[in-house]
């Protein structure tokens, strides 16, 4: 699929579930691989990113046995014989560096054109302090990176960026380090790793922005992965923006470090609500509901809540174009090192559709209301940009044509089938 045209719709009324959470699927696959016995991961996300993690773990000797509704996973890692390919997935590359560096293996990780441009020293630096050694392009800033793992020691480390991938890499390495490992981040990023490690028997202490972990081997477990709130976000936004719409998404992960987008919509005045119904491996799960809201107002997003809605920022800019007044996103330089430079890709594509949006060095300003009229645009080979542009098309006046929309398969393989249904 090289091009798709999304026509405006009169309304968007759906009750649906979304694909399983990407972050939790990566973590469940990795922790099953080092647990004390056979695990079951139910309803894993089988998108391209998560399949990259699965293939890398298989190359390290992990057995994935397909069963009704998921996989039985038999752990036990061995040194991979060939280069591990993380594809487009930063989570795969960074978390695997942490997971594998505690073993006496030599391994090399690479990725696709986009991933090979993304910063890696943020994980290489703390893992080196723990005792692993790395070599790679640009002083191990860029993939491919080679690592010699082995005996690690626990460290106390303050991360420069609020990144769950960095925090998680350090904690995964900490499972096999001598002594305690402490990570402190400048702002709270998604906390799935620490929740899971605790639920699987780890001695994990969380105090504000600081996580402390003692070495341990996770219990074997059975886990049904809940729906991804970042995927639900597209339908929630469609409901809010298109007159007469109403969407209910069931079985969604409602971890507080993942729902800032829904909270921000509420702050803009949108009719969005959610309710927790159960807990799975320490993670709250429930239902999200959204309705068309004729009046929205602009808001300011700064560095405190950016990490908990980092993947939803392109979509937030689209919503902001329907709102009265200015929406300002600042201190958001991290957006430039995602699958695409999401400041420049969001700004250039929304501009092409007629939105009044301006690029800042570390963010953007949207002046509304200036909703998308329509036109041709490009996904920048970034799944989140492709899906945001599709919602823009549904809510536009004249429809939107997207070049290279197939990148949705990174996190939401049947996105366009759901949209058409
Ligand atoms: C993820 C963390 C985020 C996010 C990515 C998934 C994770 O990256 O953008 O899609 O699963 O830990 P950073 O933590 O590097 O911001």
XYZ file of C-alpha atoms and ligand atoms in Angstrom:
437
model
C 0.000 0.000 0.000
C 1.717 3.142 -1.167
C -1.105 5.605 -0.865
C -4.524 5.730 0.773
C -7.328 8.238 0.575
C -9.349 8.929 3.704
C -12.689 10.595 3.056
C -14.424 12.743 5.666
C -17.180 10.944 7.583
C -20.523 12.292 8.814
C -20.041 10.711 12.218
C -17.999 8.011 13.934
C -19.988 5.739 16.233
C -18.213 2.587 17.454
C -17.828 0.191 20.345
C -14.489 -1.528 19.867
C -11.373 -3.003 21.371
C -7.892 -2.038 20.219
C -4.729 -4.110 19.666
C -2.791 -5.005 22.788
C -0.318 -2.669 24.387
C 3.039 -2.423 22.653
C 5.095 -1.525 25.746
C 3.594 -4.363 27.788
C 4.035 -6.928 25.002
C 7.768 -6.122 24.672
C 8.216 -6.394 28.436
C 6.152 -9.586 28.801
C 8.193 -11.294 26.050
C 11.476 -10.199 27.630
C 10.612 -11.063 31.218
C 9.207 -14.465 30.184
C 12.576 -15.118 28.538
C 14.446 -14.773 31.839
C 11.810 -16.113 34.246
C 12.130 -19.222 36.356
C 9.759 -21.364 34.243
C 7.362 -21.611 31.319
C 5.160 -18.526 30.898
C 2.023 -17.742 28.941
C 1.543 -14.380 27.246
C -2.052 -14.025 26.068
C -3.235 -11.641 23.362
C 0.240 -10.218 22.700
C 0.504 -7.424 20.146
C 1.881 -9.007 16.974
C 2.804 -5.770 15.245
C 6.133 -5.295 13.493
C 7.849 -3.803 16.570
C 6.824 -6.633 18.870
C 7.699 -9.231 16.233
C 11.196 -7.670 16.188
C 11.496 -8.329 19.926
C 10.214 -11.894 19.486
C 12.674 -12.621 16.665
C 15.631 -11.228 18.661
C 14.710 -13.343 21.690
C 14.292 -16.429 19.490
C 17.781 -15.767 18.136
C 18.925 -15.925 21.782
C 17.426 -19.393 22.175
C 14.020 -18.490 23.652
C 11.180 -20.813 22.597
C 7.841 -19.297 21.550
C 5.172 -21.966 21.200
C 1.958 -20.792 19.554
C -1.170 -21.727 21.521
C -4.829 -20.717 21.613
C -4.860 -16.930 22.218
C -1.134 -16.414 22.712
C 2.265 -18.010 23.243
C 3.870 -20.308 25.767
C 7.386 -18.988 26.266
C 10.261 -21.080 27.500
C 13.143 -18.932 28.645
C 16.841 -19.517 28.991
C 19.056 -17.169 27.011
C 22.142 -18.082 25.018
C 24.561 -16.005 22.993
C 23.014 -15.107 19.616
C 25.007 -16.386 16.648
C 24.171 -13.458 14.393
C 23.362 -9.760 14.521
C 20.062 -8.962 16.260
C 17.787 -6.764 14.148
C 15.495 -4.483 16.165
C 13.879 -3.169 12.955
C 12.094 0.140 13.625
C 11.776 -0.462 17.369
C 13.650 1.702 19.879
C 12.115 -0.270 22.745
C 13.494 -3.542 21.337
C 17.011 -2.156 20.883
C 17.298 -0.314 24.183
C 15.569 -2.806 26.476
C 17.430 -5.740 24.916
C 20.771 -4.018 25.537
C 19.821 -3.885 29.211
C 18.413 -7.407 29.362
C 21.339 -9.087 27.589
C 24.196 -7.071 29.089
C 23.966 -9.063 32.320
C 24.965 -12.278 30.500
C 28.475 -13.282 29.391
C 27.524 -12.866 25.724
C 28.908 -10.981 22.762
C 26.036 -9.528 20.781
C 25.438 -6.910 18.100
C 22.189 -4.959 17.680
C 21.179 -3.061 14.582
C 17.975 -1.577 13.202
C 16.351 0.004 10.171
C 17.266 3.337 8.598
C 15.227 5.302 11.164
C 16.465 3.399 14.240
C 20.090 3.691 13.117
C 19.706 7.474 13.429
C 18.323 7.421 16.984
C 20.402 8.088 20.125
C 21.711 5.059 22.013
C 24.387 6.491 24.308
C 21.619 7.225 26.813
C 21.542 3.461 27.536
C 25.162 2.649 26.681
C 26.442 5.087 29.314
C 24.673 3.633 32.389
C 25.145 0.035 31.214
C 28.882 0.722 30.786
C 29.009 2.064 34.340
C 27.423 -1.232 35.417
C 30.304 -3.124 33.761
C 29.221 -3.998 30.197
C 31.381 -2.849 27.266
C 30.099 -1.353 24.035
C 31.387 -0.322 20.650
C 29.382 1.376 17.974
C 29.177 4.194 15.459
C 29.716 7.717 16.823
C 31.219 6.476 20.059
C 28.340 4.010 20.535
C 25.679 6.672 19.984
C 24.319 4.913 16.873
C 23.451 1.358 15.893
C 24.881 -1.054 14.981
C 26.303 -1.454 18.468
C 28.323 -4.416 19.712
C 28.269 -5.388 23.372
C 30.239 -7.706 25.583
C 28.082 -8.411 28.607
C 28.954 -10.154 31.826
C 29.134 -9.593 35.536
C 27.420 -6.309 36.353
C 27.368 -4.170 39.467
C 24.406 -2.141 40.666
C 24.667 1.626 40.232
C 22.833 4.692 41.391
C 22.057 6.702 38.266
C 20.199 9.886 37.388
C 18.941 9.845 33.811
C 19.229 13.072 31.827
C 16.024 12.427 29.893
C 12.705 11.161 31.189
C 12.691 7.991 29.108
C 11.031 4.730 30.085
C 13.302 2.937 27.649
C 16.420 4.146 29.446
C 14.978 3.478 32.906
C 13.841 0.009 31.828
C 17.197 -0.930 30.277
C 18.931 -0.113 33.563
C 16.346 -2.013 35.647
C 16.481 -5.088 33.386
C 20.272 -5.108 33.740
C 19.811 -4.584 37.480
C 18.030 -7.952 37.753
C 21.457 -9.613 37.294
C 23.747 -7.018 38.883
C 25.546 -7.394 42.151
C 23.916 -5.165 44.764
C 21.019 -2.764 44.359
C 20.384 -0.649 41.265
C 18.834 2.802 41.665
C 17.473 4.916 38.784
C 16.135 8.420 39.152
C 14.512 10.294 36.280
C 13.800 14.027 35.920
C 10.078 13.472 35.270
C 7.920 10.389 35.539
C 7.926 8.182 32.446
C 5.759 5.094 31.932
C 6.337 2.735 34.849
C 5.460 -0.697 33.400
C 8.865 -2.246 34.025
C 8.914 -1.466 37.721
C 5.280 -2.583 38.121
C 5.941 -5.875 36.341
C 9.195 -6.571 38.181
C 7.371 -6.040 41.468
C 4.435 -8.221 40.431
C 6.906 -10.986 39.486
C 8.567 -11.082 42.896
C 11.205 -8.338 42.613
C 12.225 -6.263 45.607
C 11.277 -2.942 43.996
C 10.989 0.298 45.899
C 9.457 3.324 44.169
C 9.763 6.712 45.862
C 8.635 9.566 43.635
C 10.993 9.638 40.646
C 13.397 7.078 42.130
C 13.230 3.310 41.608
C 15.399 0.858 43.539
C 15.726 -2.789 42.562
C 17.596 -5.722 44.088
C 18.781 -8.591 41.861
C 16.289 -11.440 41.417
C 14.849 -13.974 38.985
C 11.224 -13.269 37.960
C 8.531 -15.873 38.709
C 6.983 -17.614 35.762
C 3.664 -15.991 34.913
C 0.553 -15.949 32.789
C -0.489 -12.550 31.511
C -3.224 -11.338 29.181
C -2.002 -8.087 27.578
C -4.623 -5.277 27.741
C -5.418 -2.866 24.894
C -3.011 -0.060 24.026
C -4.185 3.400 25.188
C -1.961 4.989 22.523
C -3.928 3.097 19.840
C -7.273 3.890 21.525
C -6.273 7.560 21.385
C -6.932 7.768 17.594
C -10.559 6.658 17.934
C -11.099 8.813 21.014
C -9.828 11.837 19.077
C -12.051 10.958 16.099
C -15.082 10.831 18.411
C -14.278 14.210 19.972
C -13.693 15.950 16.625
C -16.475 14.601 14.373
C -20.061 15.830 14.968
C -22.488 13.174 16.197
C -19.739 10.734 17.221
C -19.553 8.392 20.186
C -16.821 5.815 20.845
C -16.421 3.225 23.598
C -13.102 1.346 23.782
C -13.033 -1.707 26.028
C -10.166 -3.529 27.744
C -7.728 -0.602 27.629
C -4.643 -0.230 29.801
C -5.318 2.709 32.158
C -1.960 3.081 33.850
C -1.731 6.698 35.148
C 1.582 7.186 33.293
C -0.189 6.448 29.995
C -3.433 8.419 30.122
C -2.217 12.015 30.069
C -3.563 12.392 26.535
C -7.098 11.637 27.759
C -6.553 14.023 30.680
C -5.294 16.736 28.312
C -8.387 16.311 26.109
C -10.527 16.754 29.207
C -8.616 19.913 30.057
C -9.410 21.166 26.546
C -13.068 20.621 27.403
C -13.598 17.298 25.592
C -16.222 14.807 26.700
C -13.857 11.927 27.553
C -14.131 9.591 30.531
C -12.636 6.311 31.673
C -13.223 3.728 34.351
C -10.935 1.075 35.793
C -12.538 -2.373 35.877
C -9.745 -4.781 36.809
C -6.035 -5.169 37.445
C -3.582 -7.414 35.548
C 0.019 -7.895 36.752
C -0.232 -4.647 38.669
C -1.721 -2.732 35.706
C -5.190 -1.086 35.804
C -7.448 -1.968 32.858
C -10.861 -0.585 31.907
C -13.024 1.284 29.462
C -12.663 4.694 27.762
C -15.592 6.620 26.329
C -15.625 9.781 24.210
C -18.249 11.930 22.495
C -18.235 14.762 20.027
C -17.470 18.051 21.746
C -18.287 21.224 19.772
C -16.151 23.590 21.860
C -12.512 22.904 22.755
C -9.935 25.326 24.094
C -6.148 25.448 23.670
C -3.778 24.275 26.429
C -0.075 24.315 27.311
C 1.925 21.074 27.498
C 5.309 21.260 29.235
C 8.014 18.831 30.258
C 6.263 17.411 33.345
C 3.515 15.615 31.483
C 5.232 15.173 28.145
C 6.684 11.702 28.952
C 3.247 10.295 29.788
C 1.777 11.413 26.441
C 4.917 11.415 24.295
C 3.460 9.104 21.621
C 0.201 11.074 21.418
C 1.724 14.515 20.726
C 1.140 14.514 16.933
C -2.508 13.620 17.612
C -2.796 16.304 20.280
C -1.691 18.886 17.693
C -4.466 17.720 15.369
C -7.048 18.059 18.169
C -5.608 21.497 19.007
C -6.355 22.673 15.470
C -10.072 22.363 16.309
C -9.672 24.278 19.587
C -10.130 27.973 20.242
C -6.873 29.825 20.965
C -3.277 28.673 21.171
C -1.972 25.257 22.138
C 1.694 25.371 23.036
C 3.961 22.323 23.314
C 7.306 23.230 24.866
C 10.445 21.541 26.243
C 9.621 18.667 23.927
C 12.973 18.099 22.187
C 12.546 14.330 22.738
C 9.953 14.389 19.967
C 12.790 14.983 17.506
C 14.375 11.576 18.210
C 11.363 9.319 17.691
C 10.605 7.165 14.616
C 10.622 10.472 12.719
C 11.441 13.980 13.926
C 7.901 14.364 15.214
C 8.120 18.130 15.632
C 9.012 18.685 12.009
C 6.844 15.843 10.601
C 3.743 16.925 12.550
C 4.202 20.585 11.644
C 4.937 20.021 7.946
C 2.039 17.605 7.365
C -0.606 19.510 9.345
C 0.478 22.685 7.546
C -0.051 20.956 4.187
C -3.610 20.178 5.296
C -4.285 23.821 6.181
C -3.657 23.895 9.939
C -2.117 27.033 11.469
C 0.882 25.426 13.202
C 4.380 26.762 13.799
C 7.576 24.875 14.558
C 9.648 25.878 17.610
C 13.113 24.566 18.391
C 11.715 22.327 21.122
C 8.002 22.119 20.365
C 5.185 23.701 18.398
C 2.332 26.200 18.575
C -1.078 25.471 17.070
C -3.432 28.412 16.522
C -7.057 27.482 16.347
C -9.570 26.946 15.260
C -7.851 26.059 11.989
C -9.050 22.477 11.352
C -7.600 20.539 8.404
C -9.203 21.283 5.061
C -7.596 18.321 3.334
C -4.944 17.514 0.779
C -1.979 15.253 0.194
C 0.483 14.376 2.915
C 3.231 11.929 3.891
C 3.568 9.528 6.867
C 7.319 10.191 7.176
C 7.478 6.386 7.568
C 6.220 6.887 11.128
C 3.209 4.885 12.364
C 1.955 7.602 14.711
C 2.080 10.285 12.003
C 0.231 7.982 9.556
C -2.590 7.312 12.049
C -2.864 10.967 13.077
C -3.210 11.939 9.400
C -5.920 9.308 8.921
C -7.948 10.817 11.770
C -7.306 14.239 10.209
C -8.828 12.841 7.006
C -11.971 11.576 8.771
C -12.470 14.967 10.423
C -11.422 17.084 7.408
C -13.598 18.976 4.941
C -12.231 17.524 1.706
C -10.436 14.299 2.636
C -6.772 13.439 2.950
C -4.436 11.343 0.835
C -1.563 9.749 2.765
C 1.644 8.545 1.170
C 3.240 5.425 2.714
C 0.450 4.689 5.199
C 1.596 1.051 5.574
C 3.827 2.077 8.502
C 0.773 1.706 10.782
C 1.834 -1.958 11.007
C 4.536 -0.947 13.516
C 1.896 -0.754 16.266
C -1.595 -1.201 14.725
C -1.531 -3.663 11.802
C -5.278 -3.581 11.022
C -5.776 0.156 11.612
C -7.192 0.856 8.141
C -9.493 -2.206 8.195
C -10.949 -0.978 11.510
C -11.281 2.518 10.087
C -13.142 1.225 7.019
C -15.367 -1.064 9.103
C 8.318 3.188 25.307
C 8.760 4.394 25.776
C 8.654 5.662 25.043
C 7.712 5.560 23.845
C 7.831 4.273 23.088
C 7.652 3.072 24.004
C 8.494 1.991 26.149
O 9.942 6.030 24.616
O 7.906 6.641 22.968
O 6.848 4.208 22.062
O 7.846 0.958 25.883
O 9.273 2.053 27.114
P 10.912 6.863 25.606
O 10.791 6.241 26.923
O 12.311 6.723 25.074
O 10.427 8.280 25.555
